[in-house]
Amino acid sequence: MNYLTHIVAAASLIFVGATANAQTWPDEEKVVTVIVPYSAGGGTDSVIRPLIEELKNHLPARVQVVNIGGAGSSQGTNELLTRDADGYTLLAAGTHTIGATMQGLTAGYNDMDHIVGLNWDPFIIAVLKERDYDTLPELVEAAKNDPGAICLGNAGMGGATGVASVAINLKFDGVFNVTPFQGGQNLRADVLGGRCQVGIFSQSEILANSEALTPLAILYSEESALEDLKDVPTLEELGLGELSVPGGSYKSIAVRAGAPDEAIDALIEAFEKAFNSESYQQFMAEKGLIPAYSSGDDTTAYYNTLIDGFEPILREAGLYKAE
Amino acid sequence: MQAALADLSAGLEILLTFETIAWVIVGSILGIILGALPGLTATMGLALMLPVSFYLPTATGMALLLSVYTGAVSGASIPAILLGIPGNPNALATVEDGYKMSQNGQAGLALGGAALASLIGGFISLILLCLFAPLLAKATLAFGPAEKFMLALLGMSIIAAISGNNLMKGLSVAALGLALSIIGTDPFTNSARMPFPELFAATPLQSGIKLIPALIGFFGISQALYDLDRLRQGSLKVPQVSLKNPFPSMRKLGQMWRLTTESSLIGTIIGAIPGTGASIAVFLSYERAKQLTSKVGSKLGKVGTGKIEGVFAPEVANNAVTGGALIPVLTLAIPGDAATAVLLGALLIKGVVPGHELFTNDLPLVYAIFGAMGLSLIAMFVFQLIGIRIFPKVLEVPPLYLIPIIILLSYAGTYAIDGQASLVATFNMGVACILGVLGYLLKKADYPISPLVLGLILGPMLEQNFRLAVKLGQGNYFTFLEQPIVLVMLAIVIATFIGPRIIARAKS
């Protein structure tokens, strides 16, 4: 009896020890750093910050956002890969990470584990109001009549808009003059200034310039969740369903590969609560972001399908440098 | 009219609170100190205070950031005058005359004049901002890659002027600057572009040689090394500082009206053009001042020889840039330079989308932002004046201590800019060190440094816009000759290169 009590006591001690151990992550004295690989105020930053504000309510440690921009998103990604794989440094990853990795600027997705997948920010292809074409088929027709004369602008070859524009051009036999601009601001200025005919934009960019721009098509598979952009046709509706291009920019949260399971579990739990919080759900609805929550291995599997979709496009465009 | 007045008073109501004024004071002092420390820039000061602004009401947050901005812009003149090291690019052109004045015992006048010039330049650009924001915004839309390329080329033509007597040396270091600016990633394909890419592609070299570590290396570290050399010879002279007359006389100010007006216009216009910054404006205004003051019969002191005119012109211009740079930020959501990119970020994070809608739907906020800039300029002037009595004490520190402090601050500044990215920050310290030694060697060989920095700043702008313009012209290299604005600018560039030589020949 006495012997048995001892075993039970020892077992329960071990058990208590184990649960106590499970709760040791995060160390309340430490800081959880979320690297946003773009400058403050940019598209990725504005999607991640409200989520992290919510996350602070669900993690006992201090949480901070750090913006490390440069070389597409490679600089911030490389910073993550120099940190310890202890789960205390996270990266706002996503479609941009795929481009950066394939261009050979970072080990990127080969050296990271996904925590959660978040949402899609759909792309819209748009032209100035005064252009002769106000549907996508008309635009394609105009481009075919004078190959190379119509500029199809993107916000940089490394990002998802770059890959999307290359993909569109490949599908239409290279009739467009695909032109990379240094960031969305320059793309907007040259499309609004009439020097580049077509641009690939986010929904918020279209809304901010709704008086000047005609949206031709939404590249995402569904209609926009925003009232003002609901009527913008999808590629499917335009009879271009076979056109498979990155439909937007996808955002996720990743850590350096090799982080302890307890850290990953704790992070998934906290991010799930933050994602499902009323304020973040409302934020996504207001911005027209399409929720695409997943966690752990599911996110990795989903992300791998994105990688498989990007690879042939980048290879065909001669942008694939990673070996 | 009534509605406008109502908007104006609503704007002032948001602004004139105890909280806002307190933050303006904090921001201003912090800005001046950051600007004065070699290597710490307005951009960095803004980045430091950005998180604080998230917790403040939009107008108050903007007031804080604008105070840091204007403070840092004018604070940069302090080390430029006292030590011959510009605190940041804003004071690149102030060094020449400011340092000479300080060595002639006129440090007080130079510092006071710089503060006054900053106030005047800032307010003139603020008035222009209020009046012309919507109009100039339309003009910036007409600015495409071809126009931006020409503007960068115009900037490069200044090399001829800042190289002094040795144009070949100036051109060769400018070429070195351009070569350094090419390192990084290709702007079109994003592929690595550097020596041994298989080794360096995934290192911080992928972002190229960043401007701030380069500036700190070329101006902070190389100057310290240079002084160290002179220390061994025992000839490092500490200039005397007199604080008797911190301001130029009213008569002098009257004589400088044209120089002041033109510098304000140069600063505001350059500031309003996206991608350009104070570094171009200060050189342009300095050059213009040189022309104005070397006219026959001019009562003004000749710029370049240690005269207040040579401090006034660039200091008016660099603060005028602040108002100018806000024009595209508020009207088009396009930042004029790196510092205003942070301001734009602060607005966007608050959910304020600049542009036509901001001017039609939220005029009180627009007025509050204008008012905040006015407040920040006054605070900058007051604290700059108080600082005159404190900052010259820096010079009383013996060079034996001062030189290590400059090196320490240079490294601390380099690290702090990317302090949260330890890998990048450490790399940047190495860049500053190597370029510091390079700058020292160039100085020893009597090569000018400013053209090198100009090449480094303008290189990416030249390359990207040239390639974009040709791409948009479907591969046609003559695209530059087909656009009226570009042609006019090309004529100006040619005139800047050839004009002075023709005049000189005609005279002889």
JSON list of N, CA and C in Angstrom, two decimals, chain A residues 40-41 49 66 68 70-71 74-75 78-79 82-83 103 105 148-149 151 157-158 177-182 185-186 189-190 193 195 207 319 321, chain B residues 50 54 141-145 148 185 187-191 202 204 206-207 334-335 344 348-349 357 420-424 464 468 471-472 474:
[
{"chain": "A", "resi": 40, "resn": "ALA", "atom": "N", "xyz": [7.49, 49.65, -41.94]},
{"chain": "A", "resi": 40, "resn": "ALA", "atom": "CA", "xyz": [6.27, 49.93, -41.20]},
{"chain": "A", "resi": 40, "resn": "ALA", "atom": "C", "xyz": [5.28, 50.66, -42.09]},
{"chain": "A", "resi": 41, "resn": "GLY", "atom": "N", "xyz": [4.02, 50.33, -41.96]},
{"chain": "A", "resi": 41, "resn": "GLY", "atom": "CA", "xyz": [2.99, 51.02, -42.73]},
{"chain": "A", "resi": 41, "resn": "GLY", "atom": "C", "xyz": [2.70, 50.37, -44.07]},
{"chain": "A", "resi": 49, "resn": "ARG", "atom": "N", "xyz": [0.18, 43.77, -37.78]},
{"chain": "A", "resi": 49, "resn": "ARG", "atom": "CA", "xyz": [0.14, 44.51, -36.51]},
{"chain": "A", "resi": 49, "resn": "ARG", "atom": "C", "xyz": [-1.14, 44.32, -35.68]},
{"chain": "A", "resi": 66, "resn": "VAL", "atom": "N", "xyz": [8.93, 43.95, -35.17]},
{"chain": "A", "resi": 66, "resn": "VAL", "atom": "CA", "xyz": [10.14, 44.60, -35.66]},
{"chain": "A", "resi": 66, "resn": "VAL", "atom": "C", "xyz": [10.10, 44.60, -37.18]},
{"chain": "A", "resi": 68, "resn": "ILE", "atom": "N", "xyz": [12.00, 44.74, -40.54]},
{"chain": "A", "resi": 68, "resn": "ILE", "atom": "CA", "xyz": [13.31, 44.63, -41.16]},
{"chain": "A", "resi": 68, "resn": "ILE", "atom": "C", "xyz": [13.10, 44.44, -42.66]},
{"chain": "A", "resi": 70, "resn": "GLY", "atom": "N", "xyz": [14.08, 45.15, -46.91]},
{"chain": "A", "resi": 70, "resn": "GLY", "atom": "CA", "xyz": [15.27, 45.09, -47.76]},
{"chain": "A", "resi": 70, "resn": "GLY", "atom": "C", "xyz": [15.33, 43.84, -48.61]},
{"chain": "A", "resi": 71, "resn": "ALA", "atom": "N", "xyz": [15.84, 43.98, -49.84]},
{"chain": "A", "resi": 71, "resn": "ALA", "atom": "CA", "xyz": [16.02, 42.88, -50.79]},
{"chain": "A", "resi": 71, "resn": "ALA", "atom": "C", "xyz": [14.75, 42.03, -50.89]},
{"chain": "A", "resi": 74, "resn": "SER", "atom": "N", "xyz": [13.87, 39.40, -48.22]},
{"chain": "A", "resi": 74, "resn": "SER", "atom": "CA", "xyz": [14.95, 38.48, -47.86]},
{"chain": "A", "resi": 74, "resn": "SER", "atom": "C", "xyz": [15.70, 38.89, -46.59]},
{"chain": "A", "resi": 75, "resn": "GLN", "atom": "N", "xyz": [15.90, 40.21, -46.44]},
{"chain": "A", "resi": 75, "resn": "GLN", "atom": "CA", "xyz": [16.68, 40.67, -45.30]},
{"chain": "A", "resi": 75, "resn": "GLN", "atom": "C", "xyz": [16.06, 40.24, -43.97]},
{"chain": "A", "resi": 78, "resn": "ASN", "atom": "N", "xyz": [16.28, 36.44, -43.56]},
{"chain": "A", "resi": 78, "resn": "ASN", "atom": "CA", "xyz": [17.62, 36.01, -43.15]},
{"chain": "A", "resi": 78, "resn": "ASN", "atom": "C", "xyz": [17.89, 36.32, -41.69]},
{"chain": "A", "resi": 79, "resn": "GLU", "atom": "N", "xyz": [17.32, 37.42, -41.20]},
{"chain": "A", "resi": 79, "resn": "GLU", "atom": "CA", "xyz": [17.49, 37.76, -39.79]},
{"chain": "A", "resi": 79, "resn": "GLU", "atom": "C", "xyz": [16.88, 36.64, -38.92]},
{"chain": "A", "resi": 82, "resn": "THR", "atom": "N", "xyz": [19.12, 33.68, -38.55]},
{"chain": "A", "resi": 82, "resn": "THR", "atom": "CA", "xyz": [20.32, 33.79, -37.72]},
{"chain": "A", "resi": 82, "resn": "THR", "atom": "C", "xyz": [19.98, 33.66, -36.23]},
{"chain": "A", "resi": 83, "resn": "ARG", "atom": "N", "xyz": [18.68, 33.75, -35.92]},
{"chain": "A", "resi": 83, "resn": "ARG", "atom": "CA", "xyz": [18.28, 33.67, -34.51]},
{"chain": "A", "resi": 83, "resn": "ARG", "atom": "C", "xyz": [18.19, 32.22, -34.05]},
{"chain": "A", "resi": 103, "resn": "GLN", "atom": "N", "xyz": [14.43, 33.09, -55.62]},
{"chain": "A", "resi": 103, "resn": "GLN", "atom": "CA", "xyz": [15.40, 33.95, -56.28]},
{"chain": "A", "resi": 103, "resn": "GLN", "atom": "C", "xyz": [16.79, 33.83, -55.65]},
{"chain": "A", "resi": 105, "resn": "LEU", "atom": "N", "xyz": [17.90, 34.42, -52.61]},
{"chain": "A", "resi": 105, "resn": "LEU", "atom": "CA", "xyz": [18.38, 35.45, -51.69]},
{"chain": "A", "resi": 105, "resn": "LEU", "atom": "C", "xyz": [18.32, 35.01, -50.23]},
{"chain": "A", "resi": 148, "resn": "GLY", "atom": "N", "xyz": [3.62, 44.14, -76.85]},
{"chain": "A", "resi": 148, "resn": "GLY", "atom": "CA", "xyz": [4.71, 44.87, -76.19]},
{"chain": "A", "resi": 148, "resn": "GLY", "atom": "C", "xyz": [4.38, 46.32, -75.92]},
{"chain": "A", "resi": 149, "resn": "ALA", "atom": "N", "xyz": [3.25, 46.83, -76.48]},
{"chain": "A", "resi": 149, "resn": "ALA", "atom": "CA", "xyz": [2.95, 48.24, -76.32]},
{"chain": "A", "resi": 149, "resn": "ALA", "atom": "C", "xyz": [2.26, 48.53, -74.99]},
{"chain": "A", "resi": 151, "resn": "CYS", "atom": "N", "xyz": [1.99, 48.21, -71.10]},
{"chain": "A", "resi": 151, "resn": "CYS", "atom": "CA", "xyz": [2.78, 47.92, -69.89]},
{"chain": "A", "resi": 151, "resn": "CYS", "atom": "C", "xyz": [1.89, 47.26, -68.85]},
{"chain": "A", "resi": 157, "resn": "MET", "atom": "N", "xyz": [9.58, 42.37, -58.81]},
{"chain": "A", "resi": 157, "resn": "MET", "atom": "CA", "xyz": [9.61, 40.99, -59.28]},
{"chain": "A", "resi": 157, "resn": "MET", "atom": "C", "xyz": [9.63, 39.98, -58.14]},
{"chain": "A", "resi": 158, "resn": "GLY", "atom": "N", "xyz": [10.15, 40.37, -56.98]},
{"chain": "A", "resi": 158, "resn": "GLY", "atom": "CA", "xyz": [10.25, 39.42, -55.89]},
{"chain": "A", "resi": 158, "resn": "GLY", "atom": "C", "xyz": [8.91, 39.06, -55.28]},
{"chain": "A", "resi": 177, "resn": "ASN", "atom": "N", "xyz": [4.10, 44.12, -71.85]},
{"chain": "A", "resi": 177, "resn": "ASN", "atom": "CA", "xyz": [5.43, 44.59, -71.46]},
{"chain": "A", "resi": 177, "resn": "ASN", "atom": "C", "xyz": [5.46, 44.58, -69.93]},
{"chain": "A", "resi": 178, "resn": "VAL", "atom": "N", "xyz": [5.83, 43.44, -69.34]},
{"chain": "A", "resi": 178, "resn": "VAL", "atom": "CA", "xyz": [5.81, 43.30, -67.87]},
{"chain": "A", "resi": 178, "resn": "VAL", "atom": "C", "xyz": [6.90, 44.18, -67.28]},
{"chain": "A", "resi": 179, "resn": "THR", "atom": "N", "xyz": [6.50, 45.12, -66.42]},
{"chain": "A", "resi": 179, "resn": "THR", "atom": "CA", "xyz": [7.45, 46.09, -65.89]},
{"chain": "A", "resi": 179, "resn": "THR", "atom": "C", "xyz": [7.42, 46.10, -64.36]},
{"chain": "A", "resi": 180, "resn": "PRO", "atom": "N", "xyz": [8.57, 45.83, -63.75]},
{"chain": "A", "resi": 180, "resn": "PRO", "atom": "CA", "xyz": [8.60, 45.86, -62.28]},
{"chain": "A", "resi": 180, "resn": "PRO", "atom": "C", "xyz": [8.89, 47.27, -61.76]},
{"chain": "A", "resi": 181, "resn": "PHE", "atom": "N", "xyz": [8.09, 47.75, -60.83]},
{"chain": "A", "resi": 181, "resn": "PHE", "atom": "CA", "xyz": [8.34, 49.05, -60.20]},
{"chain": "A", "resi": 181, "resn": "PHE", "atom": "C", "xyz": [8.89, 48.81, -58.80]},
{"chain": "A", "resi": 182, "resn": "GLN", "atom": "N", "xyz": [9.53, 49.83, -58.27]},
{"chain": "A", "resi": 182, "resn": "GLN", "atom": "CA", "xyz": [10.09, 49.69, -56.92]},
{"chain": "A", "resi": 182, "resn": "GLN", "atom": "C", "xyz": [9.01, 49.98, -55.90]},
{"chain": "A", "resi": 185, "resn": "GLN", "atom": "N", "xyz": [4.02, 52.14, -54.35]},
{"chain": "A", "resi": 185, "resn": "GLN", "atom": "CA", "xyz": [3.87, 53.58, -54.51]},
{"chain": "A", "resi": 185, "resn": "GLN", "atom": "C", "xyz": [4.27, 54.03, -55.91]},
{"chain": "A", "resi": 186, "resn": "ASN", "atom": "N", "xyz": [5.41, 53.53, -56.39]},
{"chain": "A", "resi": 186, "resn": "ASN", "atom": "CA", "xyz": [5.87, 53.92, -57.72]},
{"chain": "A", "resi": 186, "resn": "ASN", "atom": "C", "xyz": [4.96, 53.36, -58.80]},
{"chain": "A", "resi": 189, "resn": "ALA", "atom": "N", "xyz": [1.96, 55.60, -58.92]},
{"chain": "A", "resi": 189, "resn": "ALA", "atom": "CA", "xyz": [2.25, 56.89, -59.53]},
{"chain": "A", "resi": 189, "resn": "ALA", "atom": "C", "xyz": [2.31, 56.78, -61.05]},
{"chain": "A", "resi": 190, "resn": "ASP", "atom": "N", "xyz": [2.90, 55.69, -61.56]},
{"chain": "A", "resi": 190, "resn": "ASP", "atom": "CA", "xyz": [3.06, 55.59, -63.01]},
{"chain": "A", "resi": 190, "resn": "ASP", "atom": "C", "xyz": [1.80, 55.10, -63.71]},
{"chain": "A", "resi": 193, "resn": "GLY", "atom": "N", "xyz": [-0.32, 58.26, -63.46]},
{"chain": "A", "resi": 193, "resn": "GLY", "atom": "CA", "xyz": [0.27, 59.27, -64.33]},
{"chain": "A", "resi": 193, "resn": "GLY", "atom": "C", "xyz": [0.17, 58.92, -65.81]},
{"chain": "A", "resi": 195, "resn": "ARG", "atom": "N", "xyz": [1.65, 56.53, -67.55]},
{"chain": "A", "resi": 195, "resn": "ARG", "atom": "CA", "xyz": [2.82, 56.01, -68.26]},
{"chain": "A", "resi": 195, "resn": "ARG", "atom": "C", "xyz": [2.81, 54.49, -68.37]},
{"chain": "A", "resi": 207, "resn": "LEU", "atom": "N", "xyz": [-9.42, 51.03, -53.78]},
{"chain": "A", "resi": 207, "resn": "LEU", "atom": "CA", "xyz": [-10.41, 51.87, -53.09]},
{"chain": "A", "resi": 207, "resn": "LEU", "atom": "C", "xyz": [-9.88, 53.30, -52.90]},
{"chain": "A", "resi": 319, "resn": "LEU", "atom": "N", "xyz": [13.47, 33.57, -63.50]},
{"chain": "A", "resi": 319, "resn": "LEU", "atom": "CA", "xyz": [13.75, 34.23, -62.23]},
{"chain": "A", "resi": 319, "resn": "LEU", "atom": "C", "xyz": [14.18, 33.25, -61.15]},
{"chain": "A", "resi": 321, "resn": "LYS", "atom": "N", "xyz": [16.47, 31.11, -59.19]},
{"chain": "A", "resi": 321, "resn": "LYS", "atom": "CA", "xyz": [17.91, 31.08, -59.01]},
{"chain": "A", "resi": 321, "resn": "LYS", "atom": "C", "xyz": [18.36, 30.08, -57.94]},
{"chain": "B", "resi": 50, "resn": "LEU", "atom": "N", "xyz": [8.09, 56.25, -33.60]},
{"chain": "B", "resi": 50, "resn": "LEU", "atom": "CA", "xyz": [6.89, 55.73, -34.27]},
{"chain": "B", "resi": 50, "resn": "LEU", "atom": "C", "xyz": [6.00, 54.89, -33.34]},
{"chain": "B", "resi": 54, "resn": "PHE", "atom": "N", "xyz": [1.85, 55.51, -31.94]},
{"chain": "B", "resi": 54, "resn": "PHE", "atom": "CA", "xyz": [0.68, 54.64, -32.08]},
{"chain": "B", "resi": 54, "resn": "PHE", "atom": "C", "xyz": [-0.30, 54.85, -30.92]},
{"chain": "B", "resi": 141, "resn": "LEU", "atom": "N", "xyz": [2.42, 63.88, -60.37]},
{"chain": "B", "resi": 141, "resn": "LEU", "atom": "CA", "xyz": [1.93, 62.75, -61.18]},
{"chain": "B", "resi": 141, "resn": "LEU", "atom": "C", "xyz": [2.55, 62.76, -62.58]},
{"chain": "B", "resi": 142, "resn": "ALA", "atom": "N", "xyz": [2.91, 63.96, -63.03]},
{"chain": "B", "resi": 142, "resn": "ALA", "atom": "CA", "xyz": [3.52, 64.07, -64.36]},
{"chain": "B", "resi": 142, "resn": "ALA", "atom": "C", "xyz": [4.98, 63.65, -64.33]},
{"chain": "B", "resi": 143, "resn": "PHE", "atom": "N", "xyz": [5.47, 63.34, -63.14]},
{"chain": "B", "resi": 143, "resn": "PHE", "atom": "CA", "xyz": [6.87, 62.96, -62.99]},
{"chain": "B", "resi": 143, "resn": "PHE", "atom": "C", "xyz": [7.07, 61.46, -63.11]},
{"chain": "B", "resi": 144, "resn": "GLY", "atom": "N", "xyz": [7.47, 61.03, -64.29]},
{"chain": "B", "resi": 144, "resn": "GLY", "atom": "CA", "xyz": [7.69, 59.61, -64.51]},
{"chain": "B", "resi": 144, "resn": "GLY", "atom": "C", "xyz": [9.15, 59.24, -64.41]},
{"chain": "B", "resi": 145, "resn": "PRO", "atom": "N", "xyz": [9.49, 57.99, -64.75]},
{"chain": "B", "resi": 145, "resn": "PRO", "atom": "CA", "xyz": [10.88, 57.55, -64.67]},
{"chain": "B", "resi": 145, "resn": "PRO", "atom": "C", "xyz": [11.84, 58.43, -65.48]},
{"chain": "B", "resi": 148, "resn": "LYS", "atom": "N", "xyz": [12.42, 61.56, -63.53]},
{"chain": "B", "resi": 148, "resn": "LYS", "atom": "CA", "xyz": [13.21, 61.30, -62.32]},
{"chain": "B", "resi": 148, "resn": "LYS", "atom": "C", "xyz": [14.68, 61.03, -62.68]},
{"chain": "B", "resi": 185, "resn": "THR", "atom": "N", "xyz": [20.90, 43.94, -55.03]},
{"chain": "B", "resi": 185, "resn": "THR", "atom": "CA", "xyz": [20.10, 43.08, -55.90]},
{"chain": "B", "resi": 185, "resn": "THR", "atom": "C", "xyz": [19.67, 43.89, -57.11]},
{"chain": "B", "resi": 187, "resn": "PRO", "atom": "N", "xyz": [17.35, 45.60, -59.54]},
{"chain": "B", "resi": 187, "resn": "PRO", "atom": "CA", "xyz": [16.00, 46.10, -59.29]},
{"chain": "B", "resi": 187, "resn": "PRO", "atom": "C", "xyz": [14.94, 45.48, -60.20]},
{"chain": "B", "resi": 188, "resn": "PHE", "atom": "N", "xyz": [15.34, 44.88, -61.30]},
{"chain": "B", "resi": 188, "resn": "PHE", "atom": "CA", "xyz": [14.35, 44.30, -62.21]},
{"chain": "B", "resi": 188, "resn": "PHE", "atom": "C", "xyz": [14.10, 42.82, -61.94]},
{"chain": "B", "resi": 189, "resn": "THR", "atom": "N", "xyz": [15.16, 42.08, -61.70]},
{"chain": "B", "resi": 189, "resn": "THR", "atom": "CA", "xyz": [14.97, 40.64, -61.54]},
{"chain": "B", "resi": 189, "resn": "THR", "atom": "C", "xyz": [15.12, 40.20, -60.09]},
{"chain": "B", "resi": 190, "resn": "ASN", "atom": "N", "xyz": [15.58, 41.12, -59.23]},
{"chain": "B", "resi": 190, "resn": "ASN", "atom": "CA", "xyz": [15.79, 40.80, -57.82]},
{"chain": "B", "resi": 190, "resn": "ASN", "atom": "C", "xyz": [16.90, 39.78, -57.61]},
{"chain": "B", "resi": 191, "resn": "SER", "atom": "N", "xyz": [17.68, 39.49, -58.64]},
{"chain": "B", "resi": 191, "resn": "SER", "atom": "CA", "xyz": [18.75, 38.52, -58.43]},
{"chain": "B", "resi": 191, "resn": "SER", "atom": "C", "xyz": [19.98, 39.22, -57.84]},
{"chain": "B", "resi": 202, "resn": "ALA", "atom": "N", "xyz": [23.14, 35.70, -49.73]},
{"chain": "B", "resi": 202, "resn": "ALA", "atom": "CA", "xyz": [22.21, 35.65, -48.61]},
{"chain": "B", "resi": 202, "resn": "ALA", "atom": "C", "xyz": [22.71, 36.43, -47.39]},
{"chain": "B", "resi": 204, "resn": "PRO", "atom": "N", "xyz": [23.70, 40.38, -45.62]},
{"chain": "B", "resi": 204, "resn": "PRO", "atom": "CA", "xyz": [23.11, 41.72, -45.71]},
{"chain": "B", "resi": 204, "resn": "PRO", "atom": "C", "xyz": [23.60, 42.52, -46.91]},
{"chain": "B", "resi": 206, "resn": "GLN", "atom": "N", "xyz": [23.01, 41.87, -49.70]},
{"chain": "B", "resi": 206, "resn": "GLN", "atom": "CA", "xyz": [21.91, 41.81, -50.67]},
{"chain": "B", "resi": 206, "resn": "GLN", "atom": "C", "xyz": [21.12, 43.12, -50.69]},
{"chain": "B", "resi": 207, "resn": "SER", "atom": "N", "xyz": [21.15, 43.87, -49.60]},
{"chain": "B", "resi": 207, "resn": "SER", "atom": "CA", "xyz": [20.48, 45.18, -49.62]},
{"chain": "B", "resi": 207, "resn": "SER", "atom": "C", "xyz": [21.43, 46.27, -50.06]},
{"chain": "B", "resi": 334, "resn": "ILE", "atom": "N", "xyz": [2.65, 59.37, -51.29]},
{"chain": "B", "resi": 334, "resn": "ILE", "atom": "CA", "xyz": [3.98, 59.02, -51.79]},
{"chain": "B", "resi": 334, "resn": "ILE", "atom": "C", "xyz": [4.99, 59.80, -50.96]},
{"chain": "B", "resi": 335, "resn": "PRO", "atom": "N", "xyz": [5.92, 59.11, -50.29]},
{"chain": "B", "resi": 335, "resn": "PRO", "atom": "CA", "xyz": [6.87, 59.84, -49.45]},
{"chain": "B", "resi": 335, "resn": "PRO", "atom": "C", "xyz": [7.93, 60.56, -50.29]},
{"chain": "B", "resi": 344, "resn": "LEU", "atom": "N", "xyz": [4.46, 58.78, -43.26]},
{"chain": "B", "resi": 344, "resn": "LEU", "atom": "CA", "xyz": [3.37, 58.18, -44.03]},
{"chain": "B", "resi": 344, "resn": "LEU", "atom": "C", "xyz": [2.91, 56.89, -43.36]},
{"chain": "B", "resi": 348, "resn": "LEU", "atom": "N", "xyz": [-0.83, 55.84, -42.05]},
{"chain": "B", "resi": 348, "resn": "LEU", "atom": "CA", "xyz": [-1.52, 54.65, -42.55]},
{"chain": "B", "resi": 348, "resn": "LEU", "atom": "C", "xyz": [-1.90, 53.72, -41.41]},
{"chain": "B", "resi": 349, "resn": "ILE", "atom": "N", "xyz": [-0.99, 53.60, -40.43]},
{"chain": "B", "resi": 349, "resn": "ILE", "atom": "CA", "xyz": [-1.26, 52.71, -39.31]},
{"chain": "B", "resi": 349, "resn": "ILE", "atom": "C", "xyz": [-2.45, 53.23, -38.51]},
{"chain": "B", "resi": 357, "resn": "GLU", "atom": "N", "xyz": [-9.20, 62.18, -50.77]},
{"chain": "B", "resi": 357, "resn": "GLU", "atom": "CA", "xyz": [-10.24, 61.97, -49.76]},
{"chain": "B", "resi": 357, "resn": "GLU", "atom": "C", "xyz": [-9.91, 62.65, -48.44]},
{"chain": "B", "resi": 420, "resn": "GLN", "atom": "N", "xyz": [17.45, 46.43, -34.24]},
{"chain": "B", "resi": 420, "resn": "GLN", "atom": "CA", "xyz": [16.67, 45.24, -33.95]},
{"chain": "B", "resi": 420, "resn": "GLN", "atom": "C", "xyz": [17.02, 44.09, -34.88]},
{"chain": "B", "resi": 421, "resn": "ALA", "atom": "N", "xyz": [17.75, 44.43, -35.94]},
{"chain": "B", "resi": 421, "resn": "ALA", "atom": "CA", "xyz": [18.23, 43.37, -36.83]},
{"chain": "B", "resi": 421, "resn": "ALA", "atom": "C", "xyz": [19.73, 43.26, -36.61]},
{"chain": "B", "resi": 422, "resn": "SER", "atom": "N", "xyz": [20.12, 42.44, -35.63]},
{"chain": "B", "resi": 422, "resn": "SER", "atom": "CA", "xyz": [21.51, 42.46, -35.19]},
{"chain": "B", "resi": 422, "resn": "SER", "atom": "C", "xyz": [22.48, 42.07, -36.30]},
{"chain": "B", "resi": 423, "resn": "LEU", "atom": "N", "xyz": [22.03, 41.17, -37.19]},
{"chain": "B", "resi": 423, "resn": "LEU", "atom": "CA", "xyz": [22.90, 40.73, -38.29]},
{"chain": "B", "resi": 423, "resn": "LEU", "atom": "C", "xyz": [23.22, 41.91, -39.21]},
{"chain": "B", "resi": 424, "resn": "VAL", "atom": "N", "xyz": [22.16, 42.62, -39.62]},
{"chain": "B", "resi": 424, "resn": "VAL", "atom": "CA", "xyz": [22.33, 43.77, -40.51]},
{"chain": "B", "resi": 424, "resn": "VAL", "atom": "C", "xyz": [23.14, 44.86, -39.82]},
{"chain": "B", "resi": 464, "resn": "GLN", "atom": "N", "xyz": [17.58, 52.77, -61.79]},
{"chain": "B", "resi": 464, "resn": "GLN", "atom": "CA", "xyz": [16.21, 52.27, -61.84]},
{"chain": "B", "resi": 464, "resn": "GLN", "atom": "C", "xyz": [15.37, 53.06, -62.83]},
{"chain": "B", "resi": 468, "resn": "LEU", "atom": "N", "xyz": [13.67, 51.79, -66.21]},
{"chain": "B", "resi": 468, "resn": "LEU", "atom": "CA", "xyz": [12.20, 51.83, -66.28]},
{"chain": "B", "resi": 468, "resn": "LEU", "atom": "C", "xyz": [11.74, 52.65, -67.48]},
{"chain": "B", "resi": 471, "resn": "LYS", "atom": "N", "xyz": [12.22, 50.73, -70.56]},
{"chain": "B", "resi": 471, "resn": "LYS", "atom": "CA", "xyz": [11.25, 49.62, -70.59]},
{"chain": "B", "resi": 471, "resn": "LYS", "atom": "C", "xyz": [9.87, 50.15, -71.00]},
{"chain": "B", "resi": 472, "resn": "LEU", "atom": "N", "xyz": [9.48, 51.26, -70.39]},
{"chain": "B", "resi": 472, "resn": "LEU", "atom": "CA", "xyz": [8.18, 51.85, -70.73]},
{"chain": "B", "resi": 472, "resn": "LEU", "atom": "C", "xyz": [8.17, 52.35, -72.18]},
{"chain": "B", "resi": 474, "resn": "GLN", "atom": "N", "xyz": [9.40, 50.79, -74.53]},
{"chain": "B", "resi": 474, "resn": "GLN", "atom": "CA", "xyz": [9.56, 49.54, -75.30]},
{"chain": "B", "resi": 474, "resn": "GLN", "atom": "C", "xyz": [10.95, 49.40, -75.90]}
]
